[in-house]
Short mmCIF file of C-alpha atoms in Angstrom, two decimals:
data_model
loop_
_atom_site.label_atom_id
_atom_site.label_comp_id
_atom_site.label_asym_id
_atom_site.label_seq_id
_atom_site.Cartn_x
_atom_site.Cartn_y
_atom_site.Cartn_z
CA MET B 994 19.43 11.75 -13.92
CA LYS B 995 17.63 15.11 -14.19
CA LYS B 996 16.21 14.20 -17.57
CA TYR B 997 15.07 10.83 -16.24
CA ILE B 998 13.36 12.46 -13.23
CA LEU B 999 11.60 14.96 -15.50
CA ASN B 1000 10.38 12.18 -17.82
CA ARG B 1001 9.15 10.16 -14.87
CA LEU B 1002 7.26 13.14 -13.44
CA ILE B 1003 5.55 13.71 -16.78
CA SER B 1004 4.64 10.02 -17.05
CA MET B 1005 3.28 10.10 -13.48
CA VAL B 1006 0.96 12.97 -14.38
CA ILE B 1007 -0.24 11.09 -17.47
CA VAL B 1008 -0.87 7.92 -15.45
CA LEU B 1009 -2.86 9.84 -12.82
CA PHE B 1010 -4.92 11.53 -15.55
CA ILE B 1011 -5.75 8.14 -17.09
CA VAL B 1012 -6.61 6.67 -13.66
CA ALA B 1013 -8.85 9.63 -12.82
CA THR B 1014 -10.63 9.43 -16.19
CA LEU B 1015 -11.21 5.66 -16.10
CA THR B 1016 -12.33 5.74 -12.47
CA PHE B 1017 -14.76 8.56 -13.16
CA PHE B 1018 -16.57 6.78 -15.98
CA LEU B 1019 -16.46 3.37 -14.26
CA ALA B 1020 -17.96 4.86 -11.10
CA LYS B 1021 -20.71 6.46 -13.13
CA ALA B 1022 -21.39 3.11 -14.81
CA ILE B 1023 -22.31 1.49 -11.46
CA PRO B 1024 -26.10 0.93 -11.35
CA GLY B 1025 -28.00 3.20 -9.01
CA GLY B 1026 -26.82 6.37 -7.39
CA PRO B 1027 -25.74 7.86 -4.05
CA PHE B 1028 -29.34 8.69 -3.09
CA THR B 1029 -31.14 5.58 -4.32
CA LYS B 1030 -29.56 2.88 -2.17
CA GLU B 1031 -31.78 3.02 0.90
CA LYS B 1032 -35.48 3.86 1.18
CA LYS B 1033 -37.02 5.54 -1.84
CA VAL B 1034 -36.52 9.29 -1.94
CA PRO B 1035 -39.38 11.45 -3.29
CA ASP B 1036 -38.76 12.59 -6.85
CA ALA B 1037 -38.75 16.28 -5.90
CA VAL B 1038 -36.17 15.73 -3.17
CA LEU B 1039 -34.07 13.54 -5.49
CA LYS B 1040 -34.04 16.23 -8.17
CA ASN B 1041 -32.97 18.88 -5.65
CA LEU B 1042 -30.15 16.65 -4.37
CA GLU B 1043 -28.92 15.92 -7.88
CA LYS B 1044 -29.02 19.64 -8.71
CA LYS B 1045 -27.11 20.50 -5.52
CA TYR B 1046 -24.30 18.07 -6.35
CA ASN B 1047 -24.38 18.75 -10.12
CA LEU B 1048 -25.48 15.18 -10.87
CA ASP B 1049 -28.22 16.38 -13.23
CA ALA B 1050 -25.67 17.86 -15.64
CA PRO B 1051 -24.54 15.95 -18.76
CA LEU B 1052 -21.79 13.43 -18.11
CA TRP B 1053 -19.19 15.38 -20.09
CA LYS B 1054 -19.96 18.49 -18.00
CA GLN B 1055 -19.62 16.53 -14.73
CA TYR B 1056 -16.30 15.14 -15.93
CA THR B 1057 -14.95 18.54 -16.99
CA ASP B 1058 -16.00 20.20 -13.74
CA TYR B 1059 -14.46 17.42 -11.67
CA MET B 1060 -11.13 17.53 -13.52
CA LEU B 1061 -10.95 21.32 -13.15
CA ASP B 1062 -11.59 21.00 -9.41
CA LEU B 1063 -9.02 18.22 -9.23
CA LEU B 1064 -6.38 20.54 -10.69
CA LYS B 1065 -7.14 22.93 -7.82
CA GLY B 1066 -6.75 20.12 -5.27
CA ASP B 1067 -10.48 20.01 -4.51
CA LEU B 1068 -11.76 16.41 -4.44
CA GLY B 1069 -15.35 17.44 -3.81
CA PRO B 1070 -17.92 16.77 -1.08
CA SER B 1071 -18.91 13.34 0.18
CA PHE B 1072 -22.46 12.26 -0.65
CA ARG B 1073 -22.57 9.89 2.30
CA TYR B 1074 -21.09 12.12 5.03
CA ASP B 1075 -22.79 15.51 4.86
CA ALA B 1076 -20.28 17.39 7.01
CA LEU B 1077 -17.16 16.00 5.33
CA THR B 1078 -15.40 16.59 2.05
CA VAL B 1079 -13.14 13.99 0.44
CA ASN B 1080 -10.16 16.15 1.41
CA ASP B 1081 -11.31 15.95 5.05
CA ILE B 1082 -11.67 12.16 4.84
CA ILE B 1083 -8.14 11.76 3.48
CA ARG B 1084 -6.74 14.33 5.89
CA ASN B 1085 -8.28 12.55 8.89
CA GLY B 1086 -7.88 8.93 7.81
CA PHE B 1087 -4.50 8.86 6.09
CA PRO B 1088 -2.30 9.72 9.13
CA VAL B 1089 -3.89 6.84 11.05
CA SER B 1090 -3.38 4.34 8.22
CA ALA B 1091 0.14 5.67 7.54
CA LEU B 1092 1.21 5.24 11.17
CA LEU B 1093 -0.10 1.70 11.29
CA GLY B 1094 1.43 0.94 7.89
CA ALA B 1095 4.83 2.38 8.82
CA ILE B 1096 5.05 0.20 11.92
CA SER B 1097 3.96 -2.86 9.93
CA ILE B 1098 6.54 -2.31 7.19
CA LEU B 1099 9.26 -1.63 9.76
CA LEU B 1100 8.43 -4.95 11.43
CA ALA B 1101 8.41 -6.73 8.08
CA ILE B 1102 11.85 -5.37 7.14
CA MET B 1103 13.45 -5.88 10.56
CA ILE B 1104 12.25 -9.50 10.78
CA GLY B 1105 11.98 -10.61 7.14
CA ILE B 1106 15.40 -9.59 5.82
CA PRO B 1107 17.48 -11.05 8.72
CA ALA B 1108 15.36 -14.22 8.66
CA GLY B 1109 15.96 -14.60 4.92
CA ILE B 1110 19.71 -14.04 5.30
CA ILE B 1111 20.01 -16.57 8.13
CA SER B 1112 17.92 -19.07 6.20
CA SER B 1113 20.12 -18.75 3.11
CA LEU B 1114 23.32 -19.18 5.13
CA LYS B 1115 21.89 -22.24 6.91
CA GLN B 1116 20.36 -23.84 3.81
CA ASN B 1117 18.59 -27.16 4.43
CA SER B 1118 19.29 -26.97 8.19
CA TRP B 1119 16.70 -26.98 10.95
CA THR B 1120 17.00 -23.17 11.11
CA ASP B 1121 16.16 -22.93 7.42
CA ASN B 1122 13.21 -25.30 7.85
CA ILE B 1123 11.79 -23.27 10.76
CA VAL B 1124 12.08 -19.98 8.84
CA MET B 1125 10.46 -21.46 5.75
CA PHE B 1126 7.69 -23.07 7.84
CA PHE B 1127 6.70 -19.75 9.40
CA SER B 1128 7.08 -18.03 6.02
CA ILE B 1129 4.61 -20.42 4.41
CA LEU B 1130 2.33 -19.99 7.42
CA GLY B 1131 2.46 -16.20 7.16
CA ILE B 1132 1.66 -16.26 3.46
CA SER B 1133 -1.13 -18.83 3.78
CA ILE B 1134 -3.14 -17.44 6.71
CA PRO B 1135 -5.56 -14.66 5.67
CA ASN B 1136 -5.50 -11.38 7.59
CA PHE B 1137 -8.93 -11.83 9.14
CA ILE B 1138 -8.05 -15.31 10.46
CA LEU B 1139 -4.79 -14.11 12.01
CA ALA B 1140 -6.50 -11.03 13.46
CA THR B 1141 -9.18 -13.20 15.07
CA LEU B 1142 -6.57 -15.54 16.57
CA LEU B 1143 -4.52 -12.66 17.99
CA MET B 1144 -7.61 -11.00 19.44
CA TYR B 1145 -8.73 -14.26 21.05
CA ILE B 1146 -5.30 -15.19 22.53
CA PHE B 1147 -3.88 -11.83 23.61
CA GLY B 1148 -7.11 -9.94 24.15
CA LEU B 1149 -9.68 -12.37 25.51
CA LYS B 1150 -7.63 -15.22 27.01
CA LEU B 1151 -4.53 -13.44 28.31
CA GLY B 1152 -6.08 -9.98 28.56
CA ILE B 1153 -2.79 -8.18 27.99
CA LEU B 1154 -3.68 -6.22 24.85
CA PRO B 1155 -6.80 -4.35 23.71
CA ILE B 1156 -8.66 -5.94 20.83
CA ALA B 1157 -10.14 -2.72 19.43
CA GLY B 1158 -9.88 1.04 19.59
CA TRP B 1159 -7.37 3.75 18.81
CA GLY B 1160 -5.34 6.35 20.67
CA LYS B 1161 -2.83 4.29 22.69
CA PHE B 1162 0.36 2.52 21.67
CA SER B 1163 -1.11 -0.78 22.85
CA ASN B 1164 -3.85 -0.38 20.24
CA LEU B 1165 -1.19 -0.56 17.51
CA ILE B 1166 0.39 -3.88 18.45
CA LEU B 1167 -2.16 -6.47 17.27
CA PRO B 1168 -3.17 -4.73 14.01
CA ALA B 1169 0.49 -4.01 13.19
CA ILE B 1170 1.40 -7.68 13.66
CA THR B 1171 -1.58 -8.70 11.54
CA LEU B 1172 -0.60 -6.36 8.71
CA ALA B 1173 3.08 -7.28 8.94
CA ALA B 1174 2.58 -11.07 8.80
CA TYR B 1175 2.25 -11.49 5.04
CA PRO B 1176 4.97 -9.02 3.94
CA THR B 1177 7.35 -10.40 6.58
CA ALA B 1178 6.90 -13.93 5.25
CA PHE B 1179 7.16 -12.80 1.64
CA ILE B 1180 10.30 -10.71 2.26
CA ALA B 1181 11.94 -13.60 4.13
CA ARG B 1182 11.36 -16.00 1.24
CA MET B 1183 12.41 -13.43 -1.35
CA THR B 1184 15.57 -12.52 0.57
CA ARG B 1185 16.48 -16.19 1.00
CA SER B 1186 16.09 -17.08 -2.69
CA SER B 1187 17.88 -13.91 -3.83
CA MET B 1188 20.76 -14.45 -1.38
CA LEU B 1189 21.18 -18.06 -2.49
CA GLU B 1190 21.42 -16.92 -6.11
CA VAL B 1191 23.88 -14.11 -5.33
CA LEU B 1192 26.10 -16.23 -3.07
CA SER B 1193 26.58 -18.70 -5.92
CA GLN B 1194 27.94 -16.02 -8.27
CA ASP B 1195 31.59 -15.93 -9.34
CA TYR B 1196 32.34 -12.52 -7.81
CA ILE B 1197 31.34 -13.85 -4.37
CA LYS B 1198 33.74 -16.78 -4.81
CA THR B 1199 36.43 -14.31 -5.89
CA ALA B 1200 35.81 -12.13 -2.83
CA ARG B 1201 36.17 -15.15 -0.56
CA SER B 1202 39.33 -16.30 -2.34
CA LYS B 1203 40.88 -12.89 -1.61
CA GLY B 1204 40.56 -13.61 2.09
CA LEU B 1205 37.77 -11.16 2.84
CA SER B 1206 35.85 -11.83 6.03
CA GLU B 1207 32.50 -13.60 5.76
CA TYR B 1208 30.78 -10.49 7.15
CA VAL B 1209 32.16 -8.30 4.34
CA VAL B 1210 31.32 -10.91 1.69
CA ILE B 1211 27.73 -11.30 2.85
CA PHE B 1212 26.73 -7.77 3.79
CA LYS B 1213 28.88 -5.62 1.49
CA HIS B 1214 29.00 -7.74 -1.65
CA GLY B 1215 26.07 -10.15 -1.34
CA LEU B 1216 23.23 -8.33 0.41
CA LYS B 1217 23.58 -5.16 -1.63
CA ASN B 1218 22.63 -7.03 -4.80
CA ALA B 1219 20.26 -9.50 -3.17
CA ILE B 1220 18.19 -6.70 -1.65
CA LEU B 1221 17.08 -5.28 -5.03
CA PRO B 1222 14.03 -7.58 -5.46
CA VAL B 1223 12.95 -6.69 -1.91
CA VAL B 1224 13.21 -2.97 -2.72
CA THR B 1225 11.03 -3.58 -5.80
CA TYR B 1226 8.41 -5.26 -3.63
CA LEU B 1227 8.48 -2.45 -1.06
CA GLY B 1228 7.21 0.13 -3.59
CA PRO B 1229 3.65 -1.20 -4.08
CA LEU B 1230 3.66 -2.61 -0.53
CA ILE B 1231 4.17 0.83 1.01
CA ALA B 1232 1.39 2.29 -1.13
CA ALA B 1233 -1.02 -0.52 -0.22
CA VAL B 1234 -0.30 -0.57 3.52
CA PHE B 1235 0.03 3.19 4.04
CA THR B 1236 -3.34 3.92 2.45
CA GLY B 1237 -5.16 1.50 4.73
CA SER B 1238 -6.31 -2.09 4.98
CA PHE B 1239 -10.09 -2.41 5.02
CA VAL B 1240 -10.17 -5.82 6.74
CA VAL B 1241 -7.70 -5.00 9.52
CA GLU B 1242 -9.07 -1.53 10.18
CA ARG B 1243 -12.61 -2.87 10.25
CA LEU B 1244 -11.80 -5.70 12.68
CA PHE B 1245 -9.84 -3.53 15.10
CA PHE B 1246 -12.13 -0.46 14.73
CA ILE B 1247 -9.32 1.75 13.48
CA PRO B 1248 -10.45 5.10 12.03
CA GLY B 1249 -8.17 4.89 9.00
CA LEU B 1250 -8.62 5.43 5.28
CA GLY B 1251 -9.23 1.78 4.39
CA ARG B 1252 -12.87 1.67 5.50
CA TYR B 1253 -13.77 4.66 3.30
CA TYR B 1254 -12.00 3.10 0.33
CA VAL B 1255 -14.37 0.12 0.20
CA THR B 1256 -17.63 1.40 1.71
CA SER B 1257 -17.72 4.24 -0.82
CA ILE B 1258 -18.40 1.67 -3.56
CA TYR B 1259 -21.41 0.24 -1.73
CA ASP B 1260 -22.68 3.75 -0.99
CA ARG B 1261 -22.21 4.92 -4.62
CA ASP B 1262 -20.25 7.81 -3.14
CA TYR B 1263 -18.68 8.88 -6.42
CA THR B 1264 -16.40 11.58 -5.07
CA VAL B 1265 -14.97 9.34 -2.34
CA ILE B 1266 -14.43 6.53 -4.88
CA LEU B 1267 -12.58 8.93 -7.13
CA GLY B 1268 -10.65 10.70 -4.38
CA THR B 1269 -9.38 7.60 -2.60
CA THR B 1270 -8.51 5.86 -5.89
CA ILE B 1271 -6.57 8.85 -7.20
CA PHE B 1272 -4.84 9.26 -3.84
CA TYR B 1273 -3.83 5.59 -3.81
CA ALA B 1274 -2.62 5.78 -7.43
CA ALA B 1275 -0.57 8.90 -6.69
CA PHE B 1276 0.99 7.21 -3.67
CA LEU B 1277 1.75 4.09 -5.72
CA VAL B 1278 3.45 5.85 -8.64
CA PHE B 1279 5.43 8.04 -6.23
CA ALA B 1280 6.58 5.00 -4.22
CA ASN B 1281 7.69 3.24 -7.41
CA PHE B 1282 9.51 6.41 -8.47
CA ILE B 1283 11.42 6.46 -5.17
CA VAL B 1284 12.25 2.76 -5.62
CA ASP B 1285 13.80 3.47 -9.04
CA ILE B 1286 15.92 6.26 -7.55
CA VAL B 1287 17.07 4.00 -4.70
CA TYR B 1288 18.10 1.40 -7.29
CA ALA B 1289 20.83 3.69 -8.60
CA PHE B 1290 22.34 4.07 -5.13
CA LEU B 1291 22.21 0.35 -4.35
CA ASP B 1292 23.60 -0.85 -7.67
CA PRO B 1293 26.14 1.35 -9.51
CA ARG B 1294 25.50 -0.68 -12.69
CA ILE B 1295 22.05 0.92 -12.95
CA THR B 1296 22.13 4.36 -14.53
CA TYR B 1297 19.40 6.65 -15.82
CA THR B 1298 21.47 8.69 -18.24
CA SER B 1299 20.86 8.31 -21.96
CA LYS B 1300 23.72 7.47 -24.35
CA ARG B 1301 24.65 9.88 -27.11
#
């Protein structure tokens, strides 16, 4: 296990290096620059700005300087927001996105997994049909459509929940439901199909023939194996949701990380593009690493020790 963890850590560093390198050169390949988007800047002012931010240096020099600063944990200043660095943007925006994402994932797990289990046990019944209907609905409706419907019903018509803002628990409810809709539906369908496959296996039939209770058969023998595909899905899901959703955060005016992640591309804000992409990639590879470790605890057949 120790050797596996060490190899994974080394591969994570290599992946992040490749992501940082590719993102750097792709960002530089975007036409225009951070100071040429709006009204034309005088040439003298433009030269001074490029000199201040080291944009007049050769590309290889910019890349080397950025990678050296990255090793120190310095993601550089933002070209769009004068008073903020990329570290400040992540430090301020990530906790907001993470809180919203944690609630959304918790809702998805608490609703999706039980719904999938019930649906698999009541296959082809009206209960199964209802679960599958709402699952298809949750997967099919885009976030911005669902957000608009929730804002209209609970905010404008009923007036029981705020439709925008941040700072109160009530501000979390509608965006959390919006973010949780798709993963809840997906987890329910995945749990159902995985449970149906597991419950048809010979070892489940053997467990039942031994006189074990249905509860033990389903939750101790069945769910433990059926949950593995869901755990696989949770890795990239956590990374995506925790680092912010641009659409949801924009609609509900949430000061999270998602809005910076997309607007930086339009603003040609190179350092924010790089910083948020590297941060997302680091979160993603770390989440997948945790998923692989959890695998070994859920399924004893999975080991990470090499054979002699």
